[in-house]
Tab-separated table of C-alpha atoms in Angstrom:
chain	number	residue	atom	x	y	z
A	1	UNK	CA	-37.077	28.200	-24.259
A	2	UNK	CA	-38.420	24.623	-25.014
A	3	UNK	CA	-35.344	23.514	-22.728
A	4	UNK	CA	-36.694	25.221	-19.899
A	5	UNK	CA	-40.100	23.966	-20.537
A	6	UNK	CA	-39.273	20.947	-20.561
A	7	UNK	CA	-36.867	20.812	-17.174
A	8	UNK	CA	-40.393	23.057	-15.844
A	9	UNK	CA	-42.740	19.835	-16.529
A	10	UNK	CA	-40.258	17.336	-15.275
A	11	UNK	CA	-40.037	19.683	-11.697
A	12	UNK	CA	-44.172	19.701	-11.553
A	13	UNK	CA	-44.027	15.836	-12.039
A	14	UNK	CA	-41.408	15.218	-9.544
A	15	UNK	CA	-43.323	17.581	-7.052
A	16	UNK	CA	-46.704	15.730	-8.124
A	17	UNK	CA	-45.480	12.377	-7.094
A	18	UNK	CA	-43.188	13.883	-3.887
A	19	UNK	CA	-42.895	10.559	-2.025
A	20	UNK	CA	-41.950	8.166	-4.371
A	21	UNK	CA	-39.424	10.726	-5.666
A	22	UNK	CA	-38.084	10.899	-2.067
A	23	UNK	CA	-38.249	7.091	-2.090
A	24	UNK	CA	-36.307	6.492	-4.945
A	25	UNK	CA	-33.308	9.576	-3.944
A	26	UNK	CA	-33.096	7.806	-0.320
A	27	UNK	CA	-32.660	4.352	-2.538
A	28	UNK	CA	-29.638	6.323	-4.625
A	29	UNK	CA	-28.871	7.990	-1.524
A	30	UNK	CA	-28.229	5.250	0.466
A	31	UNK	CA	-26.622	3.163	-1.932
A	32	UNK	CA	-23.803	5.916	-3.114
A	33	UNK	CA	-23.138	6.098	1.095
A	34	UNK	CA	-22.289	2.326	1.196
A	35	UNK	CA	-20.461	2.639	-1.687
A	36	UNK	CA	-18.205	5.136	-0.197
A	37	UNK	CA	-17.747	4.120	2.635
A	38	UNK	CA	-17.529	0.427	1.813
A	39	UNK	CA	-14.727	1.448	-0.478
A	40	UNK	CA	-12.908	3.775	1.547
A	41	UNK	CA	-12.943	1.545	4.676
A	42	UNK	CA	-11.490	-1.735	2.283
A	43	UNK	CA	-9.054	-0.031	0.778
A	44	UNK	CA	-8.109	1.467	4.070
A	45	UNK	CA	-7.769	-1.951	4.810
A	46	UNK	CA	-5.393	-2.340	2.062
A	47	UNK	CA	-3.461	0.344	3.057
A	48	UNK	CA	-2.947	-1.013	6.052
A	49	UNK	CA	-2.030	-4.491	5.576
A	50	UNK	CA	0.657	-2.369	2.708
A	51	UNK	CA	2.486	-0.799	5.232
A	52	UNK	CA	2.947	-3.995	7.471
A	53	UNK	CA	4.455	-5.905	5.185
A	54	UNK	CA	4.686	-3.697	1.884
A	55	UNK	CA	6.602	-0.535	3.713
A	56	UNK	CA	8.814	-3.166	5.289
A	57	UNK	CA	9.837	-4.529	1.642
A	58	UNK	CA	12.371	-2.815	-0.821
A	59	UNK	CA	11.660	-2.252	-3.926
A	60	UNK	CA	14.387	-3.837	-5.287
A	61	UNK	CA	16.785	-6.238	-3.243
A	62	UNK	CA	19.813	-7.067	-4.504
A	63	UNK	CA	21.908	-10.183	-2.932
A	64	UNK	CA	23.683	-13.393	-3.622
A	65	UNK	CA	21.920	-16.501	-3.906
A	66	UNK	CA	23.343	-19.621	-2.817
A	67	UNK	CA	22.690	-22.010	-5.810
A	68	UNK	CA	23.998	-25.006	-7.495
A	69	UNK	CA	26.740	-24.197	-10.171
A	70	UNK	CA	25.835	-24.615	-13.747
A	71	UNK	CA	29.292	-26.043	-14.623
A	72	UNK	CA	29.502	-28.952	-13.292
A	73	UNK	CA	32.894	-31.516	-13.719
A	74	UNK	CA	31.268	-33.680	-15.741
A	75	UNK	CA	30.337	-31.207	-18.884
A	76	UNK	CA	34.023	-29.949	-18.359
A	77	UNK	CA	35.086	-33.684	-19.724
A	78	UNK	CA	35.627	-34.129	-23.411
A	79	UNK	CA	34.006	-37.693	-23.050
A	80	UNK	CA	30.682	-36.050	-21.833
A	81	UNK	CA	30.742	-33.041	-23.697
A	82	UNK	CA	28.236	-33.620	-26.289
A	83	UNK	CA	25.605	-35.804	-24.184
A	84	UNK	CA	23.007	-35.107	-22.564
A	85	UNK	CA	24.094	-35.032	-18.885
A	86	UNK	CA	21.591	-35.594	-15.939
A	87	UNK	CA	22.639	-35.059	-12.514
A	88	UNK	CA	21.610	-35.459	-9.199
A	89	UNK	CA	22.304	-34.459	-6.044
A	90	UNK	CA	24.019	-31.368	-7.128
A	91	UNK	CA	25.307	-29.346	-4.448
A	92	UNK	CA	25.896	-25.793	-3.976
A	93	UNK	CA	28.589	-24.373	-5.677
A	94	UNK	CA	31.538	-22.668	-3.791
A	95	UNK	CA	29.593	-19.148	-3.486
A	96	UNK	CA	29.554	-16.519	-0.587
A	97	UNK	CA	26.948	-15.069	0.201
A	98	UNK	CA	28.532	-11.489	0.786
A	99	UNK	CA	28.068	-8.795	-2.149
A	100	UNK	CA	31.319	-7.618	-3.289
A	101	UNK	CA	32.033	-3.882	-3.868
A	102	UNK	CA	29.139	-3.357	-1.647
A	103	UNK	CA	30.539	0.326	-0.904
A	104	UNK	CA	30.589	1.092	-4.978
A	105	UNK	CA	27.461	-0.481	-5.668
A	106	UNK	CA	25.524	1.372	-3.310
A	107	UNK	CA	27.852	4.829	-4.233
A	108	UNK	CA	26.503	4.346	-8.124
A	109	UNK	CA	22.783	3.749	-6.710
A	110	UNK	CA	22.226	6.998	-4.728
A	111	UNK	CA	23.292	8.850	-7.303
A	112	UNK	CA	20.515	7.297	-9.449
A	113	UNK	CA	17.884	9.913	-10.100
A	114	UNK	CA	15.091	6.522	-10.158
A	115	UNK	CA	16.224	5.560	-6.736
A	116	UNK	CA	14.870	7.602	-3.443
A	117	UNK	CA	16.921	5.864	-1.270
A	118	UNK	CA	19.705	2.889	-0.317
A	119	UNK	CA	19.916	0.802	3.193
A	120	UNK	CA	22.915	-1.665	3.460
A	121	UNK	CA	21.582	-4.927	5.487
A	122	UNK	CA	22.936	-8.741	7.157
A	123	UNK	CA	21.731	-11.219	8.827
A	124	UNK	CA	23.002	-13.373	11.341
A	125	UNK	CA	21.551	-16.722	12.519
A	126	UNK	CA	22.270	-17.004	16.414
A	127	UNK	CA	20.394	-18.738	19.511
A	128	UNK	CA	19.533	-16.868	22.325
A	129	UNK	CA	20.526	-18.636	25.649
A	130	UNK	CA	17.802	-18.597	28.371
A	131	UNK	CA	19.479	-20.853	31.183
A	132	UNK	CA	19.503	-24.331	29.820
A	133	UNK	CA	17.246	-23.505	26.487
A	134	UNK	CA	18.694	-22.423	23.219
A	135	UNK	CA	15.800	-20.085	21.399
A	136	UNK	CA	16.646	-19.754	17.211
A	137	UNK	CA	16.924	-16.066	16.435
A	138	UNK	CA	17.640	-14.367	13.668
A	139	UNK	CA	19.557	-10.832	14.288
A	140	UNK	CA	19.128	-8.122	11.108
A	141	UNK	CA	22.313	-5.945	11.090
A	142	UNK	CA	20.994	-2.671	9.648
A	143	UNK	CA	21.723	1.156	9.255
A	144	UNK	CA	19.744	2.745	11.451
A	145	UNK	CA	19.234	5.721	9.806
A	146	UNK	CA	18.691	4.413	6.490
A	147	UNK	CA	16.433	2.037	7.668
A	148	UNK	CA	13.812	4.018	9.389
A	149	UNK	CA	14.179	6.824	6.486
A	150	UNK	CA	13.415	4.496	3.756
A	151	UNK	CA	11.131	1.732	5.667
A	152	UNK	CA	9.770	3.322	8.782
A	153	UNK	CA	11.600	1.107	11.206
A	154	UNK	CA	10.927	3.791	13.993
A	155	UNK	CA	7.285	3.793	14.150
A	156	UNK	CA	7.320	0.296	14.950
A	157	UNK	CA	10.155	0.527	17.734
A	158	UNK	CA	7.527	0.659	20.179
A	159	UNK	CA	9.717	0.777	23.130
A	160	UNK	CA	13.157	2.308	23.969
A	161	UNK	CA	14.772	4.271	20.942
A	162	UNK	CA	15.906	2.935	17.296
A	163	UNK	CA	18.983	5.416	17.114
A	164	UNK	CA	20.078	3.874	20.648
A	165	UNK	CA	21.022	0.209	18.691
A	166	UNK	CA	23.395	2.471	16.757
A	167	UNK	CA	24.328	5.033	19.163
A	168	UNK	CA	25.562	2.277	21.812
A	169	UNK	CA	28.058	-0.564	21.218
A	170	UNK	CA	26.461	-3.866	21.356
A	171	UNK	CA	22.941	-3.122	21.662
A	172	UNK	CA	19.922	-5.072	20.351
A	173	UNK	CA	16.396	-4.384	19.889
A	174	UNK	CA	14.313	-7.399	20.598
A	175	UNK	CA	11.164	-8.234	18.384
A	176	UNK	CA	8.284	-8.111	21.135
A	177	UNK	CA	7.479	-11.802	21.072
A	178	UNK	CA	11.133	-12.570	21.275
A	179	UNK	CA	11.342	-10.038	24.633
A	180	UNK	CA	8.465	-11.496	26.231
A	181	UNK	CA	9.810	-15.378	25.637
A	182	UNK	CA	13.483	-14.166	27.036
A	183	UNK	CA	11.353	-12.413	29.764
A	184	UNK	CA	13.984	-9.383	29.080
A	185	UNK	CA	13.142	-6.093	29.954
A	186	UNK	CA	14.635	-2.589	28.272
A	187	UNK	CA	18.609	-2.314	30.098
A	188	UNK	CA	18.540	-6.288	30.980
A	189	UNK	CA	21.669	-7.994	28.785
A	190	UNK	CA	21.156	-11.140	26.601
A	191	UNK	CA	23.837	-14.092	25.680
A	192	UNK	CA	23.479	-14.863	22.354
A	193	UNK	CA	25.791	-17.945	20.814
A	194	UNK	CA	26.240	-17.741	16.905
A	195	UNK	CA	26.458	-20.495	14.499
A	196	UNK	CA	30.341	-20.587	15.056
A	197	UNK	CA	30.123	-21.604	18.688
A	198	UNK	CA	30.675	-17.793	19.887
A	199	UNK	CA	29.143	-16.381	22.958
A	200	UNK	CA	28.024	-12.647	22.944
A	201	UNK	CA	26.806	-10.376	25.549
A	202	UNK	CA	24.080	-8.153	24.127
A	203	UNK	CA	22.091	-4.925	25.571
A	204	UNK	CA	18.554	-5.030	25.261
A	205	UNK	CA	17.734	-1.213	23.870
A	206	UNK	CA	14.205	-1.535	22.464
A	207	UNK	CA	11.508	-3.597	21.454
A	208	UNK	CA	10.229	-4.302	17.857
A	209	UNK	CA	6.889	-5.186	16.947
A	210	UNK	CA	6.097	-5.793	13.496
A	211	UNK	CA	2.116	-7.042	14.340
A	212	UNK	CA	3.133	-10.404	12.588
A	213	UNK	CA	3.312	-12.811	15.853
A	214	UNK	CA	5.279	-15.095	14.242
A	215	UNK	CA	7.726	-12.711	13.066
A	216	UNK	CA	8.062	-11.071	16.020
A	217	UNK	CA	9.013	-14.223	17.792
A	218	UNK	CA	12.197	-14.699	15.930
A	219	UNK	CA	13.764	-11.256	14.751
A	220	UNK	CA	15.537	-8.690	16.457
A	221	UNK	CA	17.561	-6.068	15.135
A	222	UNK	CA	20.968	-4.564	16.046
A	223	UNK	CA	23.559	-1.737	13.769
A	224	UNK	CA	25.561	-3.265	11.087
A	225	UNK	CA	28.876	-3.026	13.242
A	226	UNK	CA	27.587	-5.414	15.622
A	227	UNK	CA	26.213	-7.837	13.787
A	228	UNK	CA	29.788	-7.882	11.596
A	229	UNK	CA	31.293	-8.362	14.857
A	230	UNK	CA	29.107	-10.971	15.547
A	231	UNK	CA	30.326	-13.100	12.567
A	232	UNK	CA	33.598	-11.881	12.838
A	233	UNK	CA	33.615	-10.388	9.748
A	234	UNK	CA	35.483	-6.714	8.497
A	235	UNK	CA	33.452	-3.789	8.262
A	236	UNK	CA	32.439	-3.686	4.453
A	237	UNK	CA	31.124	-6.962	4.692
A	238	UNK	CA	27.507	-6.558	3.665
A	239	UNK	CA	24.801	-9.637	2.521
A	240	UNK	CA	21.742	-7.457	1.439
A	241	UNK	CA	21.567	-3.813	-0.577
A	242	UNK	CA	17.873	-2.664	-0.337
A	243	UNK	CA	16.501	-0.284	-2.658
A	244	UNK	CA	13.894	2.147	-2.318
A	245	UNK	CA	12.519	3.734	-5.826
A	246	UNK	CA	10.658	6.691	-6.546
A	247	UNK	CA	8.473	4.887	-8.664
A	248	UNK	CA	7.539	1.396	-7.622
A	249	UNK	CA	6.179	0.192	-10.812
A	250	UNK	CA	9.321	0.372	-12.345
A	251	UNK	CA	10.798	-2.687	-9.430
A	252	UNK	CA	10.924	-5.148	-12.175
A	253	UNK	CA	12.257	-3.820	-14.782
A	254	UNK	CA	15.296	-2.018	-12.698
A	255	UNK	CA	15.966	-5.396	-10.526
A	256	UNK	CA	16.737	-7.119	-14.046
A	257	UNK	CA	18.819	-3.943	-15.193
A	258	UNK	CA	20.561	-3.855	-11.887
A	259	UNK	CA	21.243	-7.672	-11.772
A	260	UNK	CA	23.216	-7.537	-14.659
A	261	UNK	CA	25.174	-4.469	-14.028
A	262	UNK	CA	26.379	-5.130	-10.699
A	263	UNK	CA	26.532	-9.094	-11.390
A	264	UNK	CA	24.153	-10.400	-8.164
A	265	UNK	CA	20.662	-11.719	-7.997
A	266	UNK	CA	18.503	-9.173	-7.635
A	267	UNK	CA	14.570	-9.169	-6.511
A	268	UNK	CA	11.457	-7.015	-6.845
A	269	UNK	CA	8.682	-5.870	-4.834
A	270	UNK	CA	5.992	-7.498	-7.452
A	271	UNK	CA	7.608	-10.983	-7.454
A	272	UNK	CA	8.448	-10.859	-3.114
A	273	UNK	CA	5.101	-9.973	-2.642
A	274	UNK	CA	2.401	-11.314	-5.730
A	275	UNK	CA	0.233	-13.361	-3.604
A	276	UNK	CA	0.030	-10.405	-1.108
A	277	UNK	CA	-0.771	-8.222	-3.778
A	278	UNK	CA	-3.441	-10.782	-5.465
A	279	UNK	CA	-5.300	-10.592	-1.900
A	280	UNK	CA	-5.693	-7.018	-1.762
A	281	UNK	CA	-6.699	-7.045	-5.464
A	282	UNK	CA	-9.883	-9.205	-4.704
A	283	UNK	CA	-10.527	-7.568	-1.799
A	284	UNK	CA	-11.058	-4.183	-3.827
A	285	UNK	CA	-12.964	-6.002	-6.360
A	286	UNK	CA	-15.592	-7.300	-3.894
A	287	UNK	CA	-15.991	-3.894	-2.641
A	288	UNK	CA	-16.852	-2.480	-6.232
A	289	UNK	CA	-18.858	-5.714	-6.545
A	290	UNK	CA	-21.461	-4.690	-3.746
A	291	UNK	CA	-21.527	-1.225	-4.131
A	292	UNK	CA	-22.351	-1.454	-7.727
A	293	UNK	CA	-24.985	-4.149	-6.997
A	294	UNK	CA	-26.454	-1.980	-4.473
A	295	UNK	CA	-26.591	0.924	-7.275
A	296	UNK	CA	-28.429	-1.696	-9.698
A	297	UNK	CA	-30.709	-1.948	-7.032
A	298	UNK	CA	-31.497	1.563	-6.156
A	299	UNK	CA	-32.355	1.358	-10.290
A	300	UNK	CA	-34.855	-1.198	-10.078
A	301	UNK	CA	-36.471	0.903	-7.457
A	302	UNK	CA	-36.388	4.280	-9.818
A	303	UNK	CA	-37.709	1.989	-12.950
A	304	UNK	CA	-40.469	1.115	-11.425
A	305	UNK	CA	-41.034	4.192	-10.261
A	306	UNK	CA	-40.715	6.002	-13.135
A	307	UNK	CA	-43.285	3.074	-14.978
A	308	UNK	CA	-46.041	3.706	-12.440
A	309	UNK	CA	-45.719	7.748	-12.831
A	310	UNK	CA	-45.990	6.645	-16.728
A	311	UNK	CA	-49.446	4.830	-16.449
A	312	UNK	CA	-50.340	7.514	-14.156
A	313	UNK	CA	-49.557	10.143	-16.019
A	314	UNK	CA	-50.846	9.103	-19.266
A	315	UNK	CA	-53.469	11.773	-19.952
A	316	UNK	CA	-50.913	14.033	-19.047
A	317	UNK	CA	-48.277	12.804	-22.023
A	318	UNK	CA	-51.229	12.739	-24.236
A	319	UNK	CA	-52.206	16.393	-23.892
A	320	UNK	CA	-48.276	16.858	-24.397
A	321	UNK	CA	-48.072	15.191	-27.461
A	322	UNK	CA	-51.399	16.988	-28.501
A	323	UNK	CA	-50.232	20.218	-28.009
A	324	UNK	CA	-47.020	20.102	-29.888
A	325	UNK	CA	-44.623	18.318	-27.525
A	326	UNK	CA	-42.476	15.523	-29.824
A	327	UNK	CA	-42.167	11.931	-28.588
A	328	UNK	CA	-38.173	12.852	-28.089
A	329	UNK	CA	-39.708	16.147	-26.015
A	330	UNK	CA	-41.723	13.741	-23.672
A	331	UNK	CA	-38.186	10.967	-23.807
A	332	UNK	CA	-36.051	13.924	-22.509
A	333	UNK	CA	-38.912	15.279	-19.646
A	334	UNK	CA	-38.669	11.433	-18.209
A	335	UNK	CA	-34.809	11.469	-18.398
A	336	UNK	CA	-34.560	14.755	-16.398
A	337	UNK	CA	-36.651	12.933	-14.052
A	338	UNK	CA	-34.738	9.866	-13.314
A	339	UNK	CA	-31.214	11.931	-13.703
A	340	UNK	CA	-32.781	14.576	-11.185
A	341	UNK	CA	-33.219	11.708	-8.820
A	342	UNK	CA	-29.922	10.022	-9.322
A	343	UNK	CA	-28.043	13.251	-9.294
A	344	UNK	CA	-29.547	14.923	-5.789
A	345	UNK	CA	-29.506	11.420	-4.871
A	346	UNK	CA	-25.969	10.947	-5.829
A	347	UNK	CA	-25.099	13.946	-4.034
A	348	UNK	CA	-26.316	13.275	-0.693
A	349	UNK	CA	-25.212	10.364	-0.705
A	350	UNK	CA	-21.460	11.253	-1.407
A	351	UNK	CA	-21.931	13.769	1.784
A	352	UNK	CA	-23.309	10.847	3.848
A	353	UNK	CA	-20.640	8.813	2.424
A	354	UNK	CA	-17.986	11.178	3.265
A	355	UNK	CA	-19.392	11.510	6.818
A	356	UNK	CA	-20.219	8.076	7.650
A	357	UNK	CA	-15.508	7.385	6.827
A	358	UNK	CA	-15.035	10.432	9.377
A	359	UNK	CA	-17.225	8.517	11.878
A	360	UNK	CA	-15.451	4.987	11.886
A	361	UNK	CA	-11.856	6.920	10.937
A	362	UNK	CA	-12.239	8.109	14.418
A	363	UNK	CA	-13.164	4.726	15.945
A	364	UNK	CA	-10.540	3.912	18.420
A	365	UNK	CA	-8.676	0.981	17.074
A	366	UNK	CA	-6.256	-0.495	20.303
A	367	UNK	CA	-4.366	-3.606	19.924
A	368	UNK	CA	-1.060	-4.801	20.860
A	369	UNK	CA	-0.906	-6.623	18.080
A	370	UNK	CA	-0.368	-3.109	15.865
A	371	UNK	CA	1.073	-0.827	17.968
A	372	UNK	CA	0.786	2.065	14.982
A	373	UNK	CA	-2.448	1.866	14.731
A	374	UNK	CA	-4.609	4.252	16.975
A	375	UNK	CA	-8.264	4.369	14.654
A	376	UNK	CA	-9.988	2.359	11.921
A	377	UNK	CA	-8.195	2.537	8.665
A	378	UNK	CA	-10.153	4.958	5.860
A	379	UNK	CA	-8.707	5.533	2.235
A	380	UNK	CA	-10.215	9.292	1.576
A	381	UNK	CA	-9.168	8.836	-2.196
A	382	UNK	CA	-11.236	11.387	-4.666
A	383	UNK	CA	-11.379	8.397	-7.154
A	384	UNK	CA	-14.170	7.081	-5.036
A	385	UNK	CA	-16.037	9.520	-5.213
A	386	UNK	CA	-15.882	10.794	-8.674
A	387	UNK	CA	-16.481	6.353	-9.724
A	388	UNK	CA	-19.855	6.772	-6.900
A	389	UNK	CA	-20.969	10.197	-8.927
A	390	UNK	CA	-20.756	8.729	-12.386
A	391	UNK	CA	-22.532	5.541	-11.540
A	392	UNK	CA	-24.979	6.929	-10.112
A	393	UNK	CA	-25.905	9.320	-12.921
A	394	UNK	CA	-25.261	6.364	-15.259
A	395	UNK	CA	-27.219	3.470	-13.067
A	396	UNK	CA	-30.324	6.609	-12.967
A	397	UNK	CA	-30.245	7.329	-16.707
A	398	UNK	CA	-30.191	3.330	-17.654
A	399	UNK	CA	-33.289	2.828	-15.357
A	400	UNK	CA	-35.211	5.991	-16.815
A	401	UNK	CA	-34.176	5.138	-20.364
A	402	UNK	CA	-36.358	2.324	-21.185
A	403	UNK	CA	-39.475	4.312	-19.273
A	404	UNK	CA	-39.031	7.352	-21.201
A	405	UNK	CA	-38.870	5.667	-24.379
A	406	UNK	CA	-41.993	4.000	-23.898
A	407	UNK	CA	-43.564	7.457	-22.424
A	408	UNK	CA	-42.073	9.246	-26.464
A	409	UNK	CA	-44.122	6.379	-27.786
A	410	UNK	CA	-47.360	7.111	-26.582
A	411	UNK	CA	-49.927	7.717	-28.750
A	412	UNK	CA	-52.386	10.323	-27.593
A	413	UNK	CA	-55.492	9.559	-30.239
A	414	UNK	CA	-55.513	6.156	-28.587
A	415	UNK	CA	-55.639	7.292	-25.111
A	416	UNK	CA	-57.929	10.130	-25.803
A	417	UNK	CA	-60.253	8.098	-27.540
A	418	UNK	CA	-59.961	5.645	-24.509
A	419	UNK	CA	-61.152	8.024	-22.084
């Protein structure tokens, strides 16, 4: 009964003092809506800069490293054998850069339950002859299939077909920057020369377009049997195994495991990528920085609020008091108030938030830069909204905490003998 009562009073004062209430709701209002949608539009950002260069990264590479050998001749010699030896100038050791057992290897990783998926890969560094002009190029053998299961690599084939580079014998799909430079159009052939002094005739099948310029400029993309031909190397000859897990976080830990049981160098997604993922770190925590400082805000508007309905109201908390009401009664009446307002607030907000995403997710977003992307990016994660609700119940109650107090503090013989 007293419960009721009390949520009764706090209604009549919130009524009494209508347009400051609706004041200090448009404050929490407004502030949960830029939360939201600052947050879902940021880390729709995210997501987007991700799946350039995140989606196009395994989570685990495995490979051979060219690298100086760590026996060298002179700690072989009994003379030297129990110095300290310094070197310099050390040289590569007599590696290859090819993965043996390739077939194996990749055999014992699909059946893995922790790995979702395997794509064989190699590279091959050619020039691309245009007349007179020798353009550096860098052709990516890869399994078709594989690829654009695992890493997308059709949705940013944005012209011709990816299955064509397998489908028809020496074929190549040009990176868009790369076409444009060769002036080649889809059917036209390209000579490409290889490191060796070899000339090749290649199709031109598709274009590729990564939205890194740069990149673009320089890669291009052809099956695995081609590029092998291209170095004039046998069929199982393979320089990259990329690994796609079901669970990302465990990259690190399953690139050291898999280093040592299939004896290569192996790297993760975390360590290929930290400075990537740094950026889109502090680009989250600036988002949660504003929106929560435009909550604190909103509070400083509902304390005040709150402390003028207090002087206003005083007679009114001293007939309270008089008539039975506790100094925790009268606490709890000013509480309802300010979480009344934070919570209808809160609400509308979240709803404006909500709408305001829809609005720019349906922006139209056209560049040639990013040919897979149509509209502005918008994360609609629930976690945004359930951190907007609870901050703005908690930002409400902190503001109406220190005015209710002082309201449950009031002493009505004072302000009766005042009047």
């Amino acid at each position: 009964m007293k419960s009721k009562l009390i949520f009764g009073i706090a209604r009549s004062l919130l009524l009494a003092r209508l347009g400051q209430t609706l004041v200090a709701a448009v404050g929490v209002t407004f502030s949960i809506a830029m939360f939201i949608t600052l947050l879902s539009f940021m880390n729709g950002l995210n997501d987007l800069l991700d799946g350039l260069i995140l989606n196009r990264t395994p989570h685990v590479r495995l490979y051979n490293e060219i690298k100086p050998s760590e026996n060298q001749p002179v700690n072989a010699s009994p003379d030297f054998k129990n110095g300290h030896n310094f070197i310099r100038s050390v040289k590569s050791g007599i590696t290859r850069q090819e993965i043996y057992n390739s077939g194996p290897i990749m055999q014992t990783l699909q059946q893995d339950e922790r790995v979702l998926g395997v794509a064989p890969k190699l590279t091959a560094q050619v020039f691309f002859n245009e007349g007179t002009i020798d353009i550096t190029g860098l052709i990516n053998g890869i399994d078709v299939e594989a690829e654009s299961a695992l890493f997308n690599f059709g949705d940013y084939v944005t012209a011709g077909s990816a299955i064509d580079a397998k489908n028809m014998a020496n074929s190549i799909i040009l990176g868009k920057g790369l076409a444009e430079i060769l002036v080649a159009d889809i059917g036209d052939v390209v000579q490409v020369t290889t490191v060796e002094g070899e000339r090749f005739s290649l199709k031109v099948v598709g274009y590729f377009q990564s939205g890194i310029q740069e990149i673009d400029k320089v890669q291009s993309y052809a099956s695995i049997g081609t590029t092998q031909k291209l170095l004039g190397k046998p069929a199982n000859y393979i320089t990259d195994i990329q690994v796609k897990l079901r669970d990302i976080d465990q990259a690190p830990a399953l690139a050291q495991e898999f280093s040592r049981l299939f004896a290569t160098d192996a790297e993760d997604i975390q360590t290929a990528n930290a400075q990537f993922e740094t950026g889109s770190s502090i680009r989250s925590l600036i988002s949660y920085a504003v929106g929560i400082t435009l909550l604190i805000v909103a509070g400083f508007g509902i304390f005040n609020i709150l402390n003028m309905m207090i002087y206003e109201k005083m007679d009114s908390i001293a007939i309270l008091k008089a008539t039975g009401f506790s100094g925790g009664d009268v606490n709890r009446i000013f509480l309802v108030i300010a979480l009344s307002i934070g919570f209808f607030g809160g609400m509308v907000g979240l709803l404006f938030g909500f709408v305001f995403s829809v609005i720019i997710d349906n922006i139209p977003f056209d560049t040639a830069a990013l040919p897979t992307i149509k509209t502005y990016p918008i994360n609609y994660s629930p976690a945004f909204y359930v951190i907007g609700a609870t901050f703005s119940l908690l930002t409400t109650y902190l503001a109406g905490f220190f005015p209710a107090r002082k309201a449950g503090k009031v002493d009505p013989v004072e302000i009766i003998r005042g009047k």
